[in-house]
Short mmCIF file of C-alpha atoms in Angstrom, two decimals:
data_model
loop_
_atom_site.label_atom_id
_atom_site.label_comp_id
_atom_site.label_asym_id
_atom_site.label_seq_id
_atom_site.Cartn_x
_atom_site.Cartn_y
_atom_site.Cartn_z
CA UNK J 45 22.32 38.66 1.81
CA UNK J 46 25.32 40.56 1.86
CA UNK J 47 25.03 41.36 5.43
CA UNK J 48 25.39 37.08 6.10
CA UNK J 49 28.40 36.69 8.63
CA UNK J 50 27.41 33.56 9.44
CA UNK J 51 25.40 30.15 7.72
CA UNK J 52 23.81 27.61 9.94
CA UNK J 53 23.72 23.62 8.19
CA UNK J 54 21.17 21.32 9.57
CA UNK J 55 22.67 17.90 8.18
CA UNK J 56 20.56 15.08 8.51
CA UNK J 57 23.25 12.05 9.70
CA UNK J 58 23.79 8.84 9.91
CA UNK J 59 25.89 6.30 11.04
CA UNK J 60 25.49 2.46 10.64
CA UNK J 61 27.63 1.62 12.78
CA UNK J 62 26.39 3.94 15.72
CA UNK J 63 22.55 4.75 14.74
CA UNK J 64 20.00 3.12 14.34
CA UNK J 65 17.90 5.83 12.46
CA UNK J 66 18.94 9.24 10.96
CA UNK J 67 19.02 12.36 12.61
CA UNK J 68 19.72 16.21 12.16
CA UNK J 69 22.44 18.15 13.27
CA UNK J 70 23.14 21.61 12.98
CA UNK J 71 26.55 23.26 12.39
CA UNK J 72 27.70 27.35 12.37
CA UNK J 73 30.40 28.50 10.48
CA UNK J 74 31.43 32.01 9.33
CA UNK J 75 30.16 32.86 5.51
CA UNK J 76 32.49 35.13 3.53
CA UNK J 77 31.26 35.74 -0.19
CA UNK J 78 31.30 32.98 -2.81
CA UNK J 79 31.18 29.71 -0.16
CA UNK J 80 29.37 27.15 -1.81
CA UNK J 81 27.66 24.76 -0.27
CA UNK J 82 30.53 22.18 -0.68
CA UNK J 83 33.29 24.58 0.39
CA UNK J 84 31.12 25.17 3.93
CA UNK J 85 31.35 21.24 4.30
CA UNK J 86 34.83 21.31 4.10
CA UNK J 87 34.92 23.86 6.94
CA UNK J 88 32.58 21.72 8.99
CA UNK J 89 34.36 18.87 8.66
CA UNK J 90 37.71 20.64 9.17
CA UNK J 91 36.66 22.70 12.46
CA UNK J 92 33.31 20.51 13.63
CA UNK J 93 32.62 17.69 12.82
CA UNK J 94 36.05 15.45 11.51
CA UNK J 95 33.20 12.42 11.02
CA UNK J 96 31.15 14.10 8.31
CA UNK J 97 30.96 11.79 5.40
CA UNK J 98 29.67 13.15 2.15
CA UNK J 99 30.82 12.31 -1.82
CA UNK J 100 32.77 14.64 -3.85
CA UNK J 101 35.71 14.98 -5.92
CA UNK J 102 35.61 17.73 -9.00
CA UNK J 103 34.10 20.80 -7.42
CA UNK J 104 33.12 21.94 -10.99
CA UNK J 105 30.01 19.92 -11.73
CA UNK J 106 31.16 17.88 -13.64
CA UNK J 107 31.84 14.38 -11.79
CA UNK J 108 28.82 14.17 -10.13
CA UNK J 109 29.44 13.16 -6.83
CA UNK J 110 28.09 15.84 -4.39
CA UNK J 111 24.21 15.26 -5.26
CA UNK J 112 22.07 16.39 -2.30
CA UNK J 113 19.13 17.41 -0.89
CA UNK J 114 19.81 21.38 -0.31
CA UNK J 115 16.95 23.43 1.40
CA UNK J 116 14.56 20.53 -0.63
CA UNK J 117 15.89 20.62 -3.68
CA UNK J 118 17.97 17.68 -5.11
CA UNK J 119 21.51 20.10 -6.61
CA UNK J 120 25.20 19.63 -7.00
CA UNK J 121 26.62 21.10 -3.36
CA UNK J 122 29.58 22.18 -5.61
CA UNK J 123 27.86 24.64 -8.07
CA UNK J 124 25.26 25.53 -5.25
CA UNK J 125 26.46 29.27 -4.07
CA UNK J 126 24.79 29.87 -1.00
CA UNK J 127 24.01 33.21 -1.80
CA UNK J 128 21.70 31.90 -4.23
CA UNK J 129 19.82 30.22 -1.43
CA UNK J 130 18.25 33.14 -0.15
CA UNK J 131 19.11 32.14 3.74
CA UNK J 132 21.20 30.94 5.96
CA UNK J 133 19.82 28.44 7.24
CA UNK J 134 20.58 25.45 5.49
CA UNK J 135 19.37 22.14 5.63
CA UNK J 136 21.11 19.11 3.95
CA UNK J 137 19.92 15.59 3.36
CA UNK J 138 21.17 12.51 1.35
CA UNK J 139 19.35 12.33 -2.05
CA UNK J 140 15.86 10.59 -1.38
CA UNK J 141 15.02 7.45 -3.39
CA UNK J 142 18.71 6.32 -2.41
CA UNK J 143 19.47 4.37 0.76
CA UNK J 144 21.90 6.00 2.75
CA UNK J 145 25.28 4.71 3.14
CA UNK J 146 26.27 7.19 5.35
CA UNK J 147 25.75 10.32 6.55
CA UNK J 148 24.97 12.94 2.94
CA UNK J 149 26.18 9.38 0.84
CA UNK J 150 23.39 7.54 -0.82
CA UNK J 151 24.04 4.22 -2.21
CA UNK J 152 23.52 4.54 -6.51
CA UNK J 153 23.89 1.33 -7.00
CA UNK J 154 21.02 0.38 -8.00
CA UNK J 155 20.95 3.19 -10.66
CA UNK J 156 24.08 2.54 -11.80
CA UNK J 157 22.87 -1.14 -12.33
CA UNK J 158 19.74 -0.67 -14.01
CA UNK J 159 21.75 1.79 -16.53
CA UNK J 160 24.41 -1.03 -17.37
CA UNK J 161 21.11 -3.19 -18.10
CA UNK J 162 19.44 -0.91 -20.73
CA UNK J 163 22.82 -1.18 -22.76
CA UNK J 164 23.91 2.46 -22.62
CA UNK J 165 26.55 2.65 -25.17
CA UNK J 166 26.10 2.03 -29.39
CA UNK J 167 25.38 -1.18 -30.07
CA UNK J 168 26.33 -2.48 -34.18
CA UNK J 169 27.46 -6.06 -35.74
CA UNK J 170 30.62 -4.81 -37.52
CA UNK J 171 32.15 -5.68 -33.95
CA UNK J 172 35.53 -6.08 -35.74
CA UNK J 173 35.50 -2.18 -37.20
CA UNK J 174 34.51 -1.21 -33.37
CA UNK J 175 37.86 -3.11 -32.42
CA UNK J 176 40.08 -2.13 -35.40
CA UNK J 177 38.70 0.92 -36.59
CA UNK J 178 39.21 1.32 -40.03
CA UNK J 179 37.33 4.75 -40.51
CA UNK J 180 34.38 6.68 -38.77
CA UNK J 181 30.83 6.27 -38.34
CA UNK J 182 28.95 9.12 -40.58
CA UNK J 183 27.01 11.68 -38.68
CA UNK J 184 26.24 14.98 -39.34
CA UNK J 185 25.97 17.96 -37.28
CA UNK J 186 22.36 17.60 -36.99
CA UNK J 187 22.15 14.22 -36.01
CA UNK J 188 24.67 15.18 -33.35
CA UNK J 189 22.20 17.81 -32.49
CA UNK J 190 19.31 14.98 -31.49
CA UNK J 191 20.87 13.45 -29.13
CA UNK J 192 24.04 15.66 -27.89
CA UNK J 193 21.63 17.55 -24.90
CA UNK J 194 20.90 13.90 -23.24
CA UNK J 195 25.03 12.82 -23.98
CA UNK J 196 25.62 15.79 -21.26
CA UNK J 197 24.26 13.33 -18.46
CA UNK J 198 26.58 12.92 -15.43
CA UNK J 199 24.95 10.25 -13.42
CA UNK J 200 24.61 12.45 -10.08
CA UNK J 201 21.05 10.96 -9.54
CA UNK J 202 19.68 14.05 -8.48
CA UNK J 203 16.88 13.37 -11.37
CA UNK J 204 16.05 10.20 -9.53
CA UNK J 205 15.95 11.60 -5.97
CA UNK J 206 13.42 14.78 -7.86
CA UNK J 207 10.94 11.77 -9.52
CA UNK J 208 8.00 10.91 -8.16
CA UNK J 209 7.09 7.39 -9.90
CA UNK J 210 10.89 6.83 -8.44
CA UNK J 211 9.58 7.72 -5.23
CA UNK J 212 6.63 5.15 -4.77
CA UNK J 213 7.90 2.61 -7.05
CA UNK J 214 11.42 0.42 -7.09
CA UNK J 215 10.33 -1.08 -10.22
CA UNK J 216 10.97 1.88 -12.77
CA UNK J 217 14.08 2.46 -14.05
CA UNK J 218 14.08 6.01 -13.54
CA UNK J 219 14.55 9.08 -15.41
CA UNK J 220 18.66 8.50 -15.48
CA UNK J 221 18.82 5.33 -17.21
CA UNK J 222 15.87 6.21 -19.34
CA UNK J 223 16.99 9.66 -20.98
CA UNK J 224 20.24 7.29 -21.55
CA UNK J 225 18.38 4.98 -23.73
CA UNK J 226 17.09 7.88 -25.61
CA UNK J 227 20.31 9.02 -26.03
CA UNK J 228 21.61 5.47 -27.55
CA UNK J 229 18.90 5.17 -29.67
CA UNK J 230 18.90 8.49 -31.10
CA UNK J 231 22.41 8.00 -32.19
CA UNK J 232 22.59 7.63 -35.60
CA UNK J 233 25.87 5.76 -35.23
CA UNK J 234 23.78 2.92 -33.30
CA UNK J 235 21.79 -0.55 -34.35
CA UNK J 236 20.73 -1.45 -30.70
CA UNK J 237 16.65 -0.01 -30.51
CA UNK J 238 15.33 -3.44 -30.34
CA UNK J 239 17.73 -4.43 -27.46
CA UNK J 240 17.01 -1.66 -25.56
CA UNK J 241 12.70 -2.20 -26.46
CA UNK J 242 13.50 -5.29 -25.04
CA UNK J 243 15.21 -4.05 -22.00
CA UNK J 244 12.82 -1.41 -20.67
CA UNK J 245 9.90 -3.62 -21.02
CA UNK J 246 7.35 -3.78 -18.47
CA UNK J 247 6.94 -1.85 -15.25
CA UNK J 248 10.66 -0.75 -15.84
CA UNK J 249 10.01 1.29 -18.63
CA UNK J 250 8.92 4.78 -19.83
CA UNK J 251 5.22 4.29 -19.60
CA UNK J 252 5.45 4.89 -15.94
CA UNK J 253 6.72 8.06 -16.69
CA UNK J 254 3.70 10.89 -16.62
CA UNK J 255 5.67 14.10 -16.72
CA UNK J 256 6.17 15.66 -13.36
CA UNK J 257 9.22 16.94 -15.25
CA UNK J 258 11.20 17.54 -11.45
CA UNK J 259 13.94 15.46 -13.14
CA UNK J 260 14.45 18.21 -15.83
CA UNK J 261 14.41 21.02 -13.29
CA UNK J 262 16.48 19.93 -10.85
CA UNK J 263 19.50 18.56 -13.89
CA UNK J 264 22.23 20.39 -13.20
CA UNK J 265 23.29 19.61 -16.70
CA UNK J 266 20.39 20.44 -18.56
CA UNK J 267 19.94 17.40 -19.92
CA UNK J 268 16.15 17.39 -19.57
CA UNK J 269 15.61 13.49 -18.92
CA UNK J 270 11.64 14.56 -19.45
CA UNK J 271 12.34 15.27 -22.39
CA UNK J 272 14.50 12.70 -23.77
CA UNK J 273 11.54 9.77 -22.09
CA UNK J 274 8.81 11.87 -24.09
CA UNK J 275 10.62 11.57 -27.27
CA UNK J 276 11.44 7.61 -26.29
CA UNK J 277 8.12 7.05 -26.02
CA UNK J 278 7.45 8.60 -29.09
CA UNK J 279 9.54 6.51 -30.86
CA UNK J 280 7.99 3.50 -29.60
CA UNK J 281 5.00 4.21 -30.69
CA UNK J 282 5.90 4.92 -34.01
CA UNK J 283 7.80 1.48 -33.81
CA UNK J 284 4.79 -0.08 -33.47
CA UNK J 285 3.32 1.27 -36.30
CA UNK J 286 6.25 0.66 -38.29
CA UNK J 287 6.77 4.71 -38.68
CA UNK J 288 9.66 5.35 -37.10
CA UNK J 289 12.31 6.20 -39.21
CA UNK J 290 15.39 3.48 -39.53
CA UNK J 291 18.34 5.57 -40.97
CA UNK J 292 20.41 3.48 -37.98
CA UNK J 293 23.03 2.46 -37.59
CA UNK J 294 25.12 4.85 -40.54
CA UNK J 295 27.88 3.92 -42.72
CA UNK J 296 31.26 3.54 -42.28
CA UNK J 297 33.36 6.48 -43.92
CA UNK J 298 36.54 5.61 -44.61
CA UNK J 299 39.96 7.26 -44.70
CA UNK J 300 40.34 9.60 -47.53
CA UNK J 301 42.34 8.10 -50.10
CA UNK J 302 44.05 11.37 -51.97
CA UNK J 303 44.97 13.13 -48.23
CA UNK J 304 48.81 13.92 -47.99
CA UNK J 305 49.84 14.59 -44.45
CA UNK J 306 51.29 18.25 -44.17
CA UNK J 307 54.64 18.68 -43.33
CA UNK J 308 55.77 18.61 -39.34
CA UNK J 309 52.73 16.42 -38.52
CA UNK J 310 53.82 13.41 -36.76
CA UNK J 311 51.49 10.20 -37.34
CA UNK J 312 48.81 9.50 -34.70
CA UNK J 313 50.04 7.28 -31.33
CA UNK J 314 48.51 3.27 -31.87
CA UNK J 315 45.57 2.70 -29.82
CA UNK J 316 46.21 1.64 -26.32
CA UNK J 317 42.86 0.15 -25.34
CA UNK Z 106 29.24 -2.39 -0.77
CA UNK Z 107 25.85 -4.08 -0.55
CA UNK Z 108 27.12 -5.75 2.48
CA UNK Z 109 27.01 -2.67 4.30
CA UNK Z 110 24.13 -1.54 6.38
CA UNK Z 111 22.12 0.89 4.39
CA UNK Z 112 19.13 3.33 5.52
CA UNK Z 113 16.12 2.81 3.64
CA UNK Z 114 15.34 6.81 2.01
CA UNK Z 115 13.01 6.43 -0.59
CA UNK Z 116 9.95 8.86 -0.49
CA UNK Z 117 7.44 6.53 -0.81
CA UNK Z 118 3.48 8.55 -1.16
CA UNK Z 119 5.07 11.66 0.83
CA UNK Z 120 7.16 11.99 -3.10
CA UNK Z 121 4.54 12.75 -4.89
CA UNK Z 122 3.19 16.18 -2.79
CA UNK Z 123 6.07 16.87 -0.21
CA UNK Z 124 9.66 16.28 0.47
CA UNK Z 125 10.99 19.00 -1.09
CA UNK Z 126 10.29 22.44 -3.31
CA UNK Z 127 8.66 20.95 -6.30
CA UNK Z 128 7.10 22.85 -9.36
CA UNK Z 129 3.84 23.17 -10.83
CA UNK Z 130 3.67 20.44 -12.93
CA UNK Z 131 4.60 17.49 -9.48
CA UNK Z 132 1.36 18.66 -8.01
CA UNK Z 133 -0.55 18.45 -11.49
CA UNK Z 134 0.82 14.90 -11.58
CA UNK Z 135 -0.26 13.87 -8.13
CA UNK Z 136 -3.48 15.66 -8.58
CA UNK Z 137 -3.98 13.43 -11.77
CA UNK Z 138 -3.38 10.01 -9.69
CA UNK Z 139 -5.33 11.34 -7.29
CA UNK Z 140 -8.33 12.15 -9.06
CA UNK Z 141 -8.15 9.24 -11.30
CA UNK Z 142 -8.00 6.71 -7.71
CA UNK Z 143 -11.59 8.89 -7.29
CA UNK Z 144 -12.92 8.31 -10.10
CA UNK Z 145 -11.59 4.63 -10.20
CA UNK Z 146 -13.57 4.22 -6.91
CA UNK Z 147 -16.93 6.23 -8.03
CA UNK Z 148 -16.73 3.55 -11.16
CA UNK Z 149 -16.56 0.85 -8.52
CA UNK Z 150 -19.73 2.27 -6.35
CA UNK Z 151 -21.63 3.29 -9.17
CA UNK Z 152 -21.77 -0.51 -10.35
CA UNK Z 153 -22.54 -1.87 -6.89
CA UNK Z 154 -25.57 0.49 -7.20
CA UNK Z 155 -26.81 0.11 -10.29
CA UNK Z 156 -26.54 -3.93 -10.16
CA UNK Z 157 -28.84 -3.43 -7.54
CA UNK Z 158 -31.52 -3.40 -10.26
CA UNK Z 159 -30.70 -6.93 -10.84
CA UNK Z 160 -32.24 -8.18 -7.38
CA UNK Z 161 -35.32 -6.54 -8.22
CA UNK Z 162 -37.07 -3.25 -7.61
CA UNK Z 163 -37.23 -3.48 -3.66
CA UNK Z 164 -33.57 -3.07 -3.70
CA UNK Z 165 -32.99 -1.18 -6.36
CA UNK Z 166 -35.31 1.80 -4.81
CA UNK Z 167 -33.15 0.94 -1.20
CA UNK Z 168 -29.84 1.52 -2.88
CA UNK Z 169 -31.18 4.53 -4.80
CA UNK Z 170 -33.04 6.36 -1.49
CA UNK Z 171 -29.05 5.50 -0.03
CA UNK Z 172 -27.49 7.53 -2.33
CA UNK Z 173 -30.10 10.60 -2.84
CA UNK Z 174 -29.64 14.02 -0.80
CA UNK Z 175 -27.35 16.97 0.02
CA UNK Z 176 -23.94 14.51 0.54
CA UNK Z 177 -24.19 12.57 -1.88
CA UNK Z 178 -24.95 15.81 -4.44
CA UNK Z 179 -21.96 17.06 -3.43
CA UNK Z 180 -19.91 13.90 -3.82
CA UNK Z 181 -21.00 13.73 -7.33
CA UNK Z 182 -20.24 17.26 -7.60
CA UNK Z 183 -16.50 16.20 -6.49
CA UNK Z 184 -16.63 13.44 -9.20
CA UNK Z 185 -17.80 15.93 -11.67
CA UNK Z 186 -14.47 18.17 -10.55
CA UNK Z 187 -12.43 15.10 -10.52
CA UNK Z 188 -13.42 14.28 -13.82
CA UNK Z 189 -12.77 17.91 -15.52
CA UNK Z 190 -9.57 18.07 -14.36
CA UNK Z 191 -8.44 14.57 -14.98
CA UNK Z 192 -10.20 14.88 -18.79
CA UNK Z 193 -8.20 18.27 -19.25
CA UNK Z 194 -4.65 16.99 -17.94
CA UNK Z 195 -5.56 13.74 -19.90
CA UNK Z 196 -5.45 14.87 -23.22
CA UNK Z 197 -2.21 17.18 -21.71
CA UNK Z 198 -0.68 13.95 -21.01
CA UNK Z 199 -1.55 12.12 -23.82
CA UNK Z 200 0.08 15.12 -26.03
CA UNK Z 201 3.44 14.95 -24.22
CA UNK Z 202 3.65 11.59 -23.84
CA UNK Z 203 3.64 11.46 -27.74
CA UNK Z 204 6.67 14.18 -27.86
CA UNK Z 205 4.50 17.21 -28.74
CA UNK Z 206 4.86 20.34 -27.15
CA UNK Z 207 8.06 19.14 -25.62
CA UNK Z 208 10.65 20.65 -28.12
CA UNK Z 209 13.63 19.02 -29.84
CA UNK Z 210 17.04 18.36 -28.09
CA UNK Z 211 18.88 21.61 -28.06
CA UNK Z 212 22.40 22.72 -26.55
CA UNK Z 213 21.81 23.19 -22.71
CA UNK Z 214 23.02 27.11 -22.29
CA UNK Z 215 22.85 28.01 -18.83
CA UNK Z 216 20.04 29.40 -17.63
CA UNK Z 217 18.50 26.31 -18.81
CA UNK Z 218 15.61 26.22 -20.72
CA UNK Z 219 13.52 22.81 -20.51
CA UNK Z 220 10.99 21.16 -22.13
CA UNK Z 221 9.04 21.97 -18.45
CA UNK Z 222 9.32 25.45 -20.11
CA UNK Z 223 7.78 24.55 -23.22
CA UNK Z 224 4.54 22.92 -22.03
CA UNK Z 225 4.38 25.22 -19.61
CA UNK Z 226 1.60 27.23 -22.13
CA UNK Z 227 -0.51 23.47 -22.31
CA UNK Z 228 -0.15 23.22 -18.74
CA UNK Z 229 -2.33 26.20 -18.05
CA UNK Z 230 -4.02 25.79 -20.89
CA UNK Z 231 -5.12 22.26 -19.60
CA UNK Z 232 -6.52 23.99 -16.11
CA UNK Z 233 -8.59 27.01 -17.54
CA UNK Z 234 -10.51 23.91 -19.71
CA UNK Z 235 -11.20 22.12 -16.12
CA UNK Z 236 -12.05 25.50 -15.10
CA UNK Z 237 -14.66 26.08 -18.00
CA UNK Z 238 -15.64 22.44 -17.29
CA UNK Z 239 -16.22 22.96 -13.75
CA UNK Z 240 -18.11 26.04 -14.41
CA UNK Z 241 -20.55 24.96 -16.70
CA UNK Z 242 -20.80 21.80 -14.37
CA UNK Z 243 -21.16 23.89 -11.30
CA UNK Z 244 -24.18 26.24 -13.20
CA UNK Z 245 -25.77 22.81 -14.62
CA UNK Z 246 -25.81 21.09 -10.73
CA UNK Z 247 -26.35 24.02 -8.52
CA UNK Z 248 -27.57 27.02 -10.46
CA UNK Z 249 -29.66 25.94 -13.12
CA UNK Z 250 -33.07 23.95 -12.30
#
């Protein structure tokens, strides 16, 4: 590979406004070490092609936005080197299981939507100390530990564009939305398992879920969503049984009543939101 | 934005074996559906035969003379295969599917290490017992009188 001058991109495009079905196109631009596969779109659409669409915005892997197919392979085009590839030849698709929008953009609406219905954030009745806070919610650094891995989700969707119960059926929720519900519900901080039981019911839910485990493979977080639906299910099982262990949602701990503030520290700014 | 004209891009059937470089465990999950439509549809067949019986013996030897010779040995030879591996990657299934051999949440350290990792040992554990089933299958229909 260190002989590569050159890198040839077969995009698969498309246009609404101007096709009526995708297509490929191919694209040559010089390599010079370290181009990732986002940096070589940027010199497409700078010297090629000005009407390549794709979504991006951190170039770190963090944000999320550049999921794509990459030589078969759902990644992040930002924190793909294409020396890692192994070729030149590259070929580029929208993340499957998506409908396109446009060109490399699919549309993750739907995931986005079916994450905001399984209640992904910790659900308690003290709504007032949520509001006001008057302390903080006890935890320890092992219950941090059980659901921290599945907190490191970004929401790129390659998981869903790797799973194949995603691929053959629109009814389940997905590996996304599902290791999120793990992560709620393993949060000792949280109240909320019955809402979400209630809320991945049905065809939606985990049971449609038999370990392919392409969504933990292709995370570029690590987050192993196979995982985290494994462990779900576990703990619905035990639910049913009445096993599974209720130490949700913990107490409040309150400010510490004896604490002087050193010298030179200046109190904390009022909450804004 | 759901306004706008959108391609339709899901996989459908073509997600479950191609469509991309997948890893050992995709194919063991089509090869489970798979096998488990066959055996689904040898369940159907094998009722439709044996009711048979139930319109009396003129029938019942017509549907069995149907379904004796080489073919239909073999077919029940693929059952026999279908069912070994869909027994072995059942109990698999049914193990991860109640959090074993999955491991606990741990800090994601790059290279990441995932619970595909861990059941990676069950996995091929899973297809040398369909292999010892499909031996001792293959020496009981073929070899042994």
């Amino acid at each position: 590979m260190s002989e590569m001058s050159k890198v040839t991109y077969r995009i698969r495009r498309y246009d609404p406004n101007r096709d009526t079905a995708p297509h490929y196109e191919t694209y040559t631009i010089d390599y010079t070490p370290g181009l990732t596969v986002l940096e070589g779109l940027w010199l497409i659409k700078e010297t090629l092609a000005p009407d390549l669409v794709w979504r991006a915005s951190c170039r770190m892997g963090v944000c999320g936005s550049c999921g794509m197919l990459i030589n078969g392979m759902a990644r992040l085009a930002c924190n793909t080197q294409i020396s890692d590839l192994g070729t030149d030849q590259l070929v580029l698709a929208p993340l499957p299981n998506f409908n396109i929008i446009r060109d490399l953009v699919p549309d993750l609406m739907p995931m986005l939507s079916t994450h905001q219905d399984l209640h992904p954030y910790v659900v308690r009745d003290d709504v007032a100390e949520q509001e006001e806070p008057t302390g903080e919610y006890y935890q320890s650094i092992h219950d941090l530990e059980q659901y921290l891995q599945f907190s490191y989700c970004i929401k790129c969707g390659c998981c869903m564009a790797a799973c194949p119960t995603v691929a053959t059926d629109p009814t389940y929720a997905g590996p996304m939305p599902l290791g999120q519900v793990q992560r709620y519900n393993t949060d000792t901080r949280d109240g909320g398992f019955e809402v979400r039981k209630e809320a991945i019911a049905g065809e939606r839910g985990p049971w449609r879920c038999h370990y392919a485990g392409e969504c933990s493979r292709v995370c570029p977080k690590g987050v192993d969503p196979a995982k985290a639906i494994q462990l779900l299910k576990r703990q619905m099982v035990l639910d049913v049984f009445g096993l599974r262990a209720k130490k949700c949602p913990s107490k409040l701990v309150g400010k510490p009543k004896d604490a002087k503030r050193r010298n030179g520290i200046p109190e904390a700014p009022k909450p804004t939101v | 934005m759901s306004d706008t004209k959108h391609h339709p891009n899901r996989l459908g059937l073509w997600g479950w074996l191609g469509g991309g470089r997948w890893g050992m465990e995709r194919y063991l999950y089509a090869l489970h559906r798979v096998t488990g439509l066959g055996l689904l549809a040898y369940f159907l067949l094998h009722i439709v035969v044996t009711s048979s019986r139930a319109f009396g013996a003129d029938r019942w030897k017509t549907a069995m003379d149907a379904v004796t010779g080489p073919l239909f040995k073999f077919g029940e030879y693929l059952v026999f295969v279908a069912f070994a591996f869909h027994a072995a990657n059942g109990i698999r299934l049914a193990l991860l599917e109640l959090g074993f051999a999955v491991g606990e949440p741990i800090e994601p350290v790059y290279p990441y290490r995932t619970s595909v990792h861990v059941q990676r040992p069950l996995a091929i554990g899973a297809l040398a017992l369909a292999a010892v089933l499909v031996a001792i299958g293959t020496a009981s229909m073929w070899l042994v009188d």
